[in-house]
Amino acid sequence: MQPMQPMYAAPPFQAPFGQQPRSSGHPVGAAFLAFFVSVIVSMLYSGLILLTYKDLTLTTANTLYLGHALINGAIVGTLVGAVGHRSHGAWSAGVVIAALGAFFGYTNAWPLIVAESQSPAAVWDLLGYDIFLPAKAWWKDESAGGVDWFSPLGLVVAAAAAWGLAYLTGNKRGRV
């Protein structure tokens, strides 16, 4: 019989190269929560535009749009980071959701304005003629006849705010 060897502590488990340990959090739940909150923020923005469109100047409308994009991105990013923690998939979903929230906040206000200023039947007539009319109005600059560069800028602002705050909020959590 051989004498027993002394027991040594085993090294801690290390994941194979290139693989990260599974992070905590709920990435799918984070994406769904961010989606629902983004819909609510976009509806509030559409309602604000409906209530104030007669008094808005172009500068004020652009400022409100960029502010809405920033707020939407900030809320979505914070939620995705807090619920999804370090999940890059959840962060990416938050970026897409925030950009879509900024886009649909504007495009959903457009038919509401037409319905309020003319009639609800006018919305059906216009959308029957061209279903993408609100998106074309989002993209086109009515005063100069070219592209309205504030519209894509709003998407970038929403996406950057969502990613930045998801990163900051998600990295405050410790690794599991």
Tab-separated table of C-alpha atoms in Angstrom:
chain	number	residue	atom	x	y	z
A	1	MET	CA	0.000	0.000	0.000
A	2	GLN	CA	1.247	3.457	-0.908
A	3	PRO	CA	0.982	6.440	1.362
A	4	MET	CA	-1.664	8.996	0.419
A	5	GLN	CA	-0.550	12.029	-1.468
A	6	PRO	CA	-1.282	15.413	0.091
A	7	MET	CA	-4.385	17.109	-1.293
A	8	TYR	CA	-3.818	20.260	-3.271
A	9	ALA	CA	-6.491	22.807	-3.992
A	10	ALA	CA	-7.705	22.512	-7.544
A	11	PRO	CA	-7.366	25.589	-9.711
A	12	PRO	CA	-10.614	27.478	-10.235
A	13	PHE	CA	-12.608	26.477	-13.284
A	14	GLN	CA	-11.729	28.464	-16.353
A	15	ALA	CA	-13.927	28.544	-19.418
A	16	PRO	CA	-12.289	27.571	-22.699
A	17	PHE	CA	-10.644	30.363	-24.654
A	18	GLY	CA	-13.162	32.782	-26.168
A	19	GLN	CA	-16.115	31.676	-24.062
A	20	GLN	CA	-17.523	33.792	-21.312
A	21	PRO	CA	-19.310	32.345	-18.317
A	22	ARG	CA	-23.062	32.752	-18.497
A	23	SER	CA	-24.040	36.141	-17.174
A	24	SER	CA	-26.855	36.685	-14.768
A	25	GLY	CA	-29.964	38.582	-15.676
A	26	HIS	CA	-32.812	37.978	-18.031
A	27	PRO	CA	-31.973	39.206	-21.550
A	28	VAL	CA	-35.311	38.251	-23.101
A	29	GLY	CA	-37.247	39.816	-20.247
A	30	ALA	CA	-35.097	42.920	-20.592
A	31	ALA	CA	-35.928	43.195	-24.283
A	32	PHE	CA	-39.673	42.751	-23.699
A	33	LEU	CA	-39.738	45.269	-20.857
A	34	ALA	CA	-37.759	47.767	-22.929
A	35	PHE	CA	-40.147	47.265	-25.852
A	36	PHE	CA	-43.242	47.949	-23.767
A	37	VAL	CA	-41.737	51.015	-22.109
A	38	SER	CA	-40.522	52.311	-25.493
A	39	VAL	CA	-44.057	51.980	-26.870
A	40	ILE	CA	-45.404	54.015	-23.949
A	41	VAL	CA	-42.728	56.727	-24.344
A	42	SER	CA	-43.404	56.895	-28.091
A	43	MET	CA	-47.148	57.208	-27.500
A	44	LEU	CA	-46.546	60.041	-25.042
A	45	TYR	CA	-44.365	61.815	-27.608
A	46	SER	CA	-47.010	61.342	-30.322
A	47	GLY	CA	-49.624	62.778	-27.980
A	48	LEU	CA	-47.400	65.743	-27.157
A	49	ILE	CA	-46.899	66.461	-30.849
A	50	LEU	CA	-50.648	66.147	-31.471
A	51	LEU	CA	-51.372	68.659	-28.724
A	52	THR	CA	-48.746	71.197	-29.799
A	53	TYR	CA	-48.258	70.836	-33.574
A	54	LYS	CA	-50.041	74.095	-34.390
A	55	ASP	CA	-47.643	76.135	-32.253
A	56	LEU	CA	-44.377	74.350	-33.120
A	57	THR	CA	-41.613	75.965	-35.120
A	58	LEU	CA	-39.216	73.785	-37.102
A	59	THR	CA	-36.480	74.301	-34.514
A	60	THR	CA	-38.782	73.386	-31.645
A	61	ALA	CA	-40.082	70.319	-33.492
A	62	ASN	CA	-36.532	69.120	-34.203
A	63	THR	CA	-35.530	69.739	-30.590
A	64	LEU	CA	-38.541	67.806	-29.319
A	65	TYR	CA	-37.762	64.941	-31.699
A	66	LEU	CA	-34.122	64.716	-30.622
A	67	GLY	CA	-35.159	65.044	-26.972
A	68	HIS	CA	-37.661	62.230	-27.427
A	69	ALA	CA	-34.977	60.079	-29.053
A	70	LEU	CA	-32.598	60.775	-26.166
A	71	ILE	CA	-35.199	60.070	-23.489
A	72	ASN	CA	-36.406	56.917	-25.247
A	73	GLY	CA	-32.844	55.647	-25.628
A	74	ALA	CA	-31.966	56.505	-22.028
A	75	ILE	CA	-34.965	54.729	-20.560
A	76	VAL	CA	-34.565	51.675	-22.797
A	77	GLY	CA	-30.819	51.466	-22.127
A	78	THR	CA	-31.240	51.759	-18.382
A	79	LEU	CA	-33.903	49.047	-18.316
A	80	VAL	CA	-31.928	46.707	-20.555
A	81	GLY	CA	-28.796	47.157	-18.469
A	82	ALA	CA	-30.618	46.727	-15.163
A	83	VAL	CA	-32.588	43.622	-16.180
A	84	GLY	CA	-30.281	42.071	-18.785
A	85	HIS	CA	-27.106	42.833	-16.828
A	86	ARG	CA	-24.056	42.006	-18.989
A	87	SER	CA	-25.912	40.408	-21.891
A	88	HIS	CA	-24.686	41.922	-25.149
A	89	GLY	CA	-27.704	40.460	-26.913
A	90	ALA	CA	-30.021	42.386	-24.610
A	91	TRP	CA	-27.975	45.548	-25.160
A	92	SER	CA	-28.216	45.119	-28.940
A	93	ALA	CA	-31.949	44.521	-28.717
A	94	GLY	CA	-32.224	47.707	-26.657
A	95	VAL	CA	-30.418	49.670	-29.362
A	96	VAL	CA	-32.861	48.453	-32.015
A	97	ILE	CA	-35.874	49.027	-29.779
A	98	ALA	CA	-34.792	52.583	-28.915
A	99	ALA	CA	-34.218	53.488	-32.567
A	100	LEU	CA	-37.579	52.030	-33.571
A	101	GLY	CA	-39.241	53.901	-30.711
A	102	ALA	CA	-37.829	57.187	-31.980
A	103	PHE	CA	-38.961	56.398	-35.527
A	104	PHE	CA	-42.483	55.281	-34.627
A	105	GLY	CA	-42.978	58.141	-32.185
A	106	TYR	CA	-42.739	60.506	-35.151
A	107	THR	CA	-44.545	58.397	-37.738
A	108	ASN	CA	-47.462	57.640	-35.410
A	109	ALA	CA	-47.963	61.341	-34.696
A	110	TRP	CA	-48.412	62.077	-38.380
A	111	PRO	CA	-51.745	60.209	-38.889
A	112	LEU	CA	-53.025	61.581	-35.588
A	113	ILE	CA	-52.416	65.115	-36.813
A	114	VAL	CA	-54.180	64.393	-40.110
A	115	ALA	CA	-57.139	62.859	-38.259
A	116	GLU	CA	-57.403	65.839	-35.911
A	117	SER	CA	-56.998	68.519	-38.562
A	118	GLN	CA	-59.229	66.924	-41.211
A	119	SER	CA	-61.074	63.742	-40.265
A	120	PRO	CA	-60.350	60.132	-39.371
A	121	ALA	CA	-61.566	59.136	-42.833
A	122	ALA	CA	-58.821	61.292	-44.364
A	123	VAL	CA	-56.210	59.111	-42.657
A	124	TRP	CA	-57.647	55.987	-44.280
A	125	ASP	CA	-57.729	57.711	-47.654
A	126	LEU	CA	-54.124	58.897	-47.391
A	127	LEU	CA	-52.842	55.579	-46.073
A	128	GLY	CA	-54.828	53.755	-48.745
A	129	TYR	CA	-53.091	55.882	-51.339
A	130	ASP	CA	-49.595	55.311	-49.906
A	131	ILE	CA	-49.110	53.234	-46.748
A	132	PHE	CA	-45.547	54.529	-46.304
A	133	LEU	CA	-46.560	58.200	-46.350
A	134	PRO	CA	-45.683	58.813	-42.653
A	135	ALA	CA	-42.246	57.242	-43.153
A	136	LYS	CA	-41.687	59.361	-46.261
A	137	ALA	CA	-42.691	62.440	-44.259
A	138	TRP	CA	-40.149	61.408	-41.602
A	139	TRP	CA	-37.390	61.178	-44.214
A	140	LYS	CA	-38.148	64.195	-46.440
A	141	ASP	CA	-37.368	67.821	-45.678
A	142	GLU	CA	-40.443	69.791	-46.671
A	143	SER	CA	-38.726	73.186	-46.722
A	144	ALA	CA	-35.679	72.325	-48.857
A	145	GLY	CA	-37.006	69.299	-50.728
A	146	GLY	CA	-34.123	67.011	-49.710
A	147	VAL	CA	-33.432	64.683	-46.836
A	148	ASP	CA	-34.245	65.781	-43.302
A	149	TRP	CA	-30.989	64.901	-41.525
A	150	PHE	CA	-32.505	65.373	-38.081
A	151	SER	CA	-34.524	62.187	-38.602
A	152	PRO	CA	-31.581	59.771	-38.929
A	153	LEU	CA	-29.727	61.790	-36.287
A	154	GLY	CA	-32.553	60.976	-33.886
A	155	LEU	CA	-32.031	57.268	-34.545
A	156	VAL	CA	-28.311	57.610	-33.813
A	157	VAL	CA	-29.018	59.560	-30.608
A	158	ALA	CA	-31.510	56.931	-29.415
A	159	ALA	CA	-29.177	54.057	-30.255
A	160	ALA	CA	-26.139	55.679	-28.640
A	161	ALA	CA	-28.044	56.546	-25.473
A	162	ALA	CA	-29.456	53.016	-25.242
A	163	TRP	CA	-26.079	51.320	-25.727
A	164	GLY	CA	-24.215	53.688	-23.420
A	165	LEU	CA	-26.650	53.411	-20.538
A	166	ALA	CA	-27.071	49.653	-20.999
A	167	TYR	CA	-23.297	49.326	-20.824
A	168	LEU	CA	-22.995	51.521	-17.731
A	169	THR	CA	-25.958	50.000	-15.920
A	170	GLY	CA	-25.160	46.420	-16.903
A	171	ASN	CA	-21.517	46.628	-15.881
A	172	LYS	CA	-22.384	47.873	-12.386
A	173	ARG	CA	-23.533	44.349	-11.660
A	174	GLY	CA	-20.933	41.837	-10.543
A	175	ARG	CA	-20.118	38.799	-12.636
A	176	VAL	CA	-21.737	35.546	-11.711
